[in-house]
Amino acid sequence: PRRVLKKPMESCPERLLCGLAEVKGSYPLVEELLESLMPTFCGKHDNSQVVLERLWKTNKDLVCKWMVRLYREGRHNLPRILDIAQELKDSLTVILDAGSKNNGDGSALELEHFIFPIDLATLAAKRDILNLDRWLIRMLTIAEGDVFVRACIQFITDNMKRAAKKARRGNVR
C-alpha cells in the first residue's frame, strides 16, 4: 500500500492529506501518512492555509492535536500556532477553551493540558488579539475545580524561572 501512495504523496500531498483527515477510526497506515504529511502543512508551505482551512472544516480534532504537538516540540512554535489559529475561523476560541473540558483529578497531566492554552492566550494578548483579563475570568468560571488556577500558577512560575535564567546569562533587554 505504501508504494501505491508514494506518487500522491509527492504530486498531490494536499489532496491526500485532506482525504486522510476524513477517515473515521484509527488505522496504522493512515496514522503513518498523517505523521508524514501534517508537519509540512503546519509549517510555511505555500498551500498551508488552504489545506488547514479544509482540515479545520472536516476534522478539528486533528488540527488541534497537531497544534498541541507543535507546542510540545517547543515553545518556539507558539507564534506559528497562533498564526494558524488566526487563519482558521473560530479555532482560537476552540483551542483556548479546550482546557475547560477536563473532568479529571487535577493530575500533572491535566495541569499540562491547561498550560498550552494559557501560553497561547498570553501571546494572543501580547498581539492584541485577545483580552486576557476577560479570558481568564471566563476560564475561572467554566473550568471545573482548582486545576486552572494551579495551571496559571505553574505557568507564571515556569516563566519566572525562564526569565531568571536569561537574566543570569545576561540576555535581558
Short mmCIF file of C-alpha atoms in Angstrom, two decimals:
data_model
loop_
_atom_site.label_atom_id
_atom_site.label_comp_id
_atom_site.label_asym_id
_atom_site.label_seq_id
_atom_site.Cartn_x
_atom_site.Cartn_y
_atom_site.Cartn_z
CA PRO A 1 0.00 0.00 0.00
CA ARG A 2 2.85 2.46 0.73
CA ARG A 3 4.18 2.15 -2.81
CA VAL A 4 0.75 2.95 -4.21
CA LEU A 5 0.61 6.14 -2.12
CA LYS A 6 4.15 7.32 -2.90
CA LYS A 7 3.12 9.15 -6.06
CA PRO A 8 0.18 11.03 -4.45
CA MET A 9 2.44 11.95 -1.51
CA GLU A 10 4.82 13.59 -3.94
CA SER A 11 2.46 15.04 -6.55
CA CYS A 12 -0.67 15.99 -4.56
CA PRO A 13 0.03 15.79 -0.81
CA GLU A 14 -2.71 18.36 -0.16
CA ARG A 15 -5.44 16.14 -1.59
CA LEU A 16 -4.08 13.05 0.09
CA LEU A 17 -3.95 14.75 3.49
CA CYS A 18 -7.47 16.16 3.14
CA GLY A 19 -8.74 12.71 2.19
CA LEU A 20 -6.94 11.02 5.07
CA ALA A 21 -8.41 13.54 7.51
CA GLU A 22 -11.87 12.27 6.67
CA VAL A 23 -11.07 8.65 7.51
CA LYS A 24 -13.01 7.61 10.61
CA GLY A 25 -11.23 5.40 13.08
CA SER A 26 -7.56 4.77 13.69
CA TYR A 27 -5.53 2.78 11.19
CA PRO A 28 -1.74 2.39 11.30
CA LEU A 29 -1.24 3.32 7.65
CA VAL A 30 -3.40 6.44 7.97
CA GLU A 31 -1.55 7.47 11.13
CA GLU A 32 1.80 6.91 9.40
CA LEU A 33 0.77 9.05 6.43
CA LEU A 34 -0.59 11.80 8.70
CA GLU A 35 2.73 11.75 10.58
CA SER A 36 4.49 12.30 7.29
CA LEU A 37 2.19 14.96 5.80
CA MET A 38 0.95 17.12 8.68
CA PRO A 39 4.31 18.72 9.61
CA THR A 40 4.61 20.09 6.07
CA PHE A 41 1.30 21.92 6.28
CA CYS A 42 1.76 23.06 9.88
CA GLY A 43 4.88 24.80 8.59
CA LYS A 44 5.17 27.52 5.99
CA HIS A 45 4.10 25.53 2.92
CA ASP A 46 2.55 27.56 0.06
CA ASN A 47 -0.77 25.74 0.47
CA SER A 48 -0.80 25.54 4.27
CA GLN A 49 -3.67 27.95 4.76
CA VAL A 50 -5.97 26.32 2.21
CA VAL A 51 -5.20 22.81 3.48
CA LEU A 52 -5.55 23.72 7.16
CA GLU A 53 -8.85 25.51 6.49
CA ARG A 54 -10.15 22.38 4.80
CA LEU A 55 -8.89 20.17 7.62
CA TRP A 56 -10.48 22.51 10.19
CA LYS A 57 -13.86 22.07 8.48
CA THR A 58 -13.60 18.29 8.32
CA ASN A 59 -11.51 17.29 11.34
CA LYS A 60 -10.97 19.95 14.03
CA ASP A 61 -9.55 17.35 16.42
CA LEU A 62 -6.73 16.53 14.01
CA VAL A 63 -5.73 20.18 13.68
CA CYS A 64 -5.90 20.75 17.45
CA LYS A 65 -3.88 17.59 18.08
CA TRP A 66 -1.13 18.85 15.77
CA MET A 67 -1.13 22.31 17.34
CA VAL A 68 -0.60 20.72 20.74
CA ARG A 69 2.08 18.50 19.25
CA LEU A 70 3.88 21.53 17.78
CA TYR A 71 3.73 23.20 21.18
CA ARG A 72 5.19 20.13 22.89
CA GLU A 73 8.06 20.15 20.37
CA GLY A 74 8.96 23.57 21.71
CA ARG A 75 7.58 26.91 22.80
CA HIS A 76 9.39 28.44 19.82
CA ASN A 77 6.46 27.08 17.73
CA LEU A 78 3.91 29.20 19.62
CA PRO A 79 3.97 32.13 17.14
CA ARG A 80 3.29 29.75 14.24
CA ILE A 81 0.49 28.09 16.20
CA LEU A 82 -1.11 31.47 16.82
CA ASP A 83 -0.72 32.36 13.13
CA ILE A 84 -2.52 29.13 12.19
CA ALA A 85 -5.23 29.79 14.76
CA GLN A 86 -5.79 33.28 13.37
CA GLU A 87 -6.10 31.90 9.83
CA LEU A 88 -8.73 29.33 10.86
CA LYS A 89 -12.15 30.69 11.69
CA ASP A 90 -13.13 30.16 15.34
CA SER A 91 -10.15 27.94 16.04
CA LEU A 92 -8.56 30.23 18.62
CA THR A 93 -11.70 30.06 20.77
CA VAL A 94 -11.86 26.27 20.45
CA ILE A 95 -8.20 25.87 21.39
CA LEU A 96 -8.29 28.35 24.26
CA ASP A 97 -11.38 26.72 25.74
CA ALA A 98 -10.02 23.19 25.36
CA GLY A 99 -8.65 23.01 28.89
CA SER A 100 -12.05 23.72 30.42
CA LYS A 101 -13.39 20.41 29.17
CA ASN A 102 -11.21 18.40 31.53
CA ASN A 103 -13.06 16.44 34.15
CA GLY A 104 -10.02 14.82 35.68
CA ASP A 105 -8.45 14.67 39.08
CA GLY A 106 -6.07 17.64 38.88
CA SER A 107 -3.08 15.47 37.99
CA ALA A 108 0.12 16.78 36.45
CA LEU A 109 -1.12 15.66 33.03
CA GLU A 110 -4.28 17.72 33.47
CA LEU A 111 -2.23 20.74 34.57
CA GLU A 112 -0.13 20.35 31.43
CA HIS A 113 -3.33 20.30 29.39
CA PHE A 114 -4.07 23.87 30.56
CA ILE A 115 -0.55 25.25 30.07
CA PHE A 116 -0.79 25.31 26.26
CA PRO A 117 -4.00 27.40 26.15
CA ILE A 118 -2.62 29.74 28.84
CA ASP A 119 0.62 30.23 26.89
CA LEU A 120 -1.30 30.76 23.63
CA ALA A 121 -3.70 33.21 25.30
CA THR A 122 -0.76 35.17 26.68
CA LEU A 123 0.80 35.52 23.23
CA ALA A 124 -2.58 36.41 21.69
CA ALA A 125 -2.98 39.13 24.32
CA LYS A 126 0.50 40.48 23.57
CA ARG A 127 -0.53 40.74 19.91
CA ASP A 128 -3.82 42.48 20.90
CA ILE A 129 -5.88 39.59 19.56
CA LEU A 130 -7.37 38.60 22.91
CA ASN A 131 -8.45 40.39 26.06
CA LEU A 132 -6.55 38.28 28.58
CA ASP A 133 -8.47 39.55 31.62
CA ARG A 134 -11.82 38.52 30.10
CA TRP A 135 -10.46 35.16 29.01
CA LEU A 136 -9.04 34.42 32.47
CA ILE A 137 -12.33 35.35 34.14
CA ARG A 138 -14.24 33.19 31.66
CA MET A 139 -11.92 30.24 32.25
CA LEU A 140 -12.21 30.62 36.01
CA THR A 141 -15.98 30.46 35.56
CA ILE A 142 -16.18 27.45 33.25
CA ALA A 143 -13.18 25.34 34.35
CA GLU A 144 -14.01 22.71 36.92
CA GLY A 145 -12.15 22.74 40.22
CA ASP A 146 -8.91 24.50 41.03
CA VAL A 147 -6.86 22.89 38.26
CA PHE A 148 -6.96 26.02 36.07
CA VAL A 149 -5.75 28.20 38.94
CA ARG A 150 -2.93 25.78 39.69
CA ALA A 151 -2.01 25.70 35.98
CA CYS A 152 -1.86 29.52 35.95
CA ILE A 153 0.44 29.47 38.96
CA GLN A 154 2.59 26.81 37.29
CA PHE A 155 2.73 28.88 34.08
CA ILE A 156 3.80 32.00 35.99
CA THR A 157 6.39 30.03 37.97
CA ASP A 158 7.84 28.49 34.79
CA ASN A 159 8.04 31.89 33.10
CA MET A 160 9.72 33.44 36.12
CA LYS A 161 12.31 30.65 36.10
CA ARG A 162 12.95 31.19 32.37
CA ALA A 163 13.32 34.95 32.90
CA ALA A 164 15.71 34.42 35.83
CA LYS A 165 17.79 32.01 33.75
CA LYS A 166 18.01 34.55 30.93
CA ALA A 167 18.96 37.26 33.38
CA ARG A 168 21.78 35.12 34.78
CA ARG A 169 23.10 34.66 31.24
CA GLY A 170 22.87 38.41 30.63
CA ASN A 171 20.20 38.14 27.94
CA VAL A 172 17.71 40.53 29.50
CA ARG A 173 17.00 43.63 27.45
#
